[in-house]
Amino acid sequence: DRPPHRGDAVVNGLDTRRLLALLAEHLREIAQRQGNIPRRTGNLYKSVTAQVLSDTDAVVGTNVLYARAVHDGRAPMVIRARKKKALYWKGAAHPVKAVHHPGIKPNPYFARAAETFAREPLPPFIRQTFGEELAQALEAHFKSLRLEVKRG
């Protein structure tokens, strides 16, 4: 446990920024548990971060461009050549004018993580840092909320 430093928000003796940081980190850990985030290359998995934005807000998210398509899914679409006459990639038998992409089935890994976060008990490191009474109050509060995954 570290002493409060400049920039900490202390309310009734409670370091709210530290609490937010630990809660956001716990949510990030839940999101990254084995099998929750797809790991074809590992880029999406490794990109998930937790960050405190203010005294009252924290965010767990990713900056990977295709993350939303993986999370929310993508409708089938036709991909056409835009700047050239045809599409070609290494391994293709021949150039083609268009490719029919079948779409992506949704994999709402952040939504599942938020649901798990609200259901599970808080981990020992939060209980030890802020006390059992606050941990129990937070757990009851999270269970009463309908946690949402914000898009955008």
XYZ file of C-alpha atoms in Angstrom:
152
model
C 0.000 0.000 0.000
C 1.430 3.366 -0.981
C 0.698 6.714 0.647
C -1.602 9.056 -1.283
C 0.211 11.419 -3.633
C -0.680 14.647 -5.417
C -3.495 14.050 -7.881
C -5.182 11.356 -5.795
C -8.856 11.904 -5.096
C -9.442 11.179 -1.420
C -13.065 11.038 -0.294
C -13.710 10.265 3.372
C -10.178 8.878 3.601
C -10.703 6.706 0.501
C -8.282 7.031 -2.430
C -10.883 6.798 -5.205
C -8.374 6.898 -8.077
C -6.497 3.933 -6.606
C -9.769 2.067 -6.118
C -10.792 2.809 -9.721
C -7.373 1.666 -10.969
C -7.628 -1.643 -9.084
C -11.216 -2.250 -10.229
C -10.346 -1.461 -13.865
C -7.289 -3.722 -13.675
C -9.476 -6.511 -12.253
C -11.918 -6.098 -15.167
C -8.994 -6.162 -17.636
C -7.752 -9.399 -16.060
C -11.213 -10.974 -16.372
C -11.407 -9.936 -20.042
C -7.996 -11.520 -20.717
C -8.695 -14.833 -19.017
C -7.918 -17.876 -21.133
C -10.406 -18.300 -23.956
C -12.324 -15.058 -23.488
C -10.534 -12.979 -26.146
C -9.705 -14.728 -29.431
C -5.959 -15.193 -29.916
C -5.222 -15.827 -33.567
C -2.162 -13.543 -33.485
C -2.324 -12.323 -29.874
C -2.504 -8.643 -30.922
C -6.058 -8.104 -29.668
C -5.353 -9.939 -26.397
C -2.181 -7.934 -25.717
C -3.841 -4.597 -26.597
C -6.409 -4.620 -23.772
C -5.557 -1.940 -21.196
C -7.066 -0.394 -18.074
C -6.818 3.351 -17.550
C -8.162 5.809 -14.976
C -9.579 8.876 -16.740
C -10.734 10.976 -13.797
C -11.748 10.773 -10.134
C -14.946 8.989 -11.180
C -14.189 7.267 -14.507
C -11.977 4.470 -15.702
C -11.940 2.596 -18.994
C -10.925 -0.885 -20.051
C -10.501 -1.137 -23.793
C -8.327 -1.642 -26.832
C -7.068 0.461 -29.716
C -6.936 -2.416 -32.216
C -8.961 -1.424 -35.286
C -10.669 -4.792 -35.765
C -11.686 -5.171 -32.091
C -15.250 -3.940 -32.662
C -15.762 -6.342 -35.575
C -14.635 -9.225 -33.348
C -16.755 -8.073 -30.384
C -19.947 -7.029 -32.202
C -19.642 -9.154 -35.347
C -19.770 -8.007 -38.935
C -22.410 -8.643 -41.611
C -21.458 -10.481 -44.800
C -20.047 -8.132 -47.427
C -18.480 -7.942 -50.842
C -14.914 -6.583 -50.979
C -14.087 -4.981 -54.328
C -10.863 -3.578 -55.749
C -10.821 0.211 -55.268
C -7.610 1.512 -56.765
C -6.707 -1.326 -59.114
C -8.670 -3.499 -61.532
C -8.465 -6.593 -59.343
C -7.591 -7.957 -55.895
C -4.621 -10.250 -55.431
C -2.840 -11.614 -52.375
C -0.012 -14.071 -51.821
C -1.392 -17.567 -52.226
C -4.335 -16.598 -54.439
C -4.713 -18.684 -57.601
C -5.353 -15.552 -59.701
C -6.511 -11.917 -59.383
C -10.236 -11.431 -58.711
C -12.578 -8.437 -59.097
C -14.363 -9.099 -55.784
C -14.350 -11.363 -52.726
C -17.488 -12.406 -50.829
C -16.653 -12.126 -47.122
C -18.980 -14.374 -45.058
C -19.087 -11.947 -42.103
C -17.928 -12.441 -38.532
C -19.942 -14.029 -35.749
C -20.062 -11.754 -32.651
C -17.737 -12.613 -29.767
C -18.750 -10.128 -27.022
C -15.711 -10.700 -24.798
C -15.991 -7.309 -23.029
C -19.709 -7.805 -22.339
C -18.979 -11.268 -20.870
C -16.163 -9.788 -18.784
C -18.488 -7.062 -17.407
C -21.097 -9.701 -16.489
C -18.448 -11.835 -14.770
C -17.068 -8.756 -12.973
C -20.515 -8.026 -11.504
C -21.046 -11.687 -10.481
C -17.701 -12.660 -8.965
C -16.375 -11.639 -5.562
C -13.696 -8.958 -5.625
C -10.166 -10.344 -5.440
C -8.147 -10.441 -2.187
C -5.855 -7.548 -3.184
C -8.832 -5.162 -3.325
C -10.303 -6.553 -0.099
C -6.964 -6.173 1.690
C -6.339 -2.660 0.363
C -9.796 -1.180 1.042
C -11.304 -3.495 3.658
C -13.977 -6.160 3.746
C -16.852 -3.763 4.470
C -16.202 -1.655 1.356
C -15.571 -4.772 -0.762
C -18.945 -6.226 0.234
C -20.702 -2.915 -0.427
C -19.066 -2.676 -3.868
C -20.036 -6.266 -4.722
C -23.659 -5.598 -3.784
C -23.618 -2.387 -5.822
C -22.116 -4.060 -8.920
C -24.682 -6.860 -8.740
C -27.486 -4.269 -8.709
C -26.133 -2.498 -11.802
C -26.681 -3.470 -15.367
C -23.077 -2.950 -16.437
C -22.838 -1.946 -20.058
C -20.192 -2.061 -22.739
C -19.977 1.434 -24.220
C -19.176 1.650 -27.909
C -17.382 4.515 -29.462
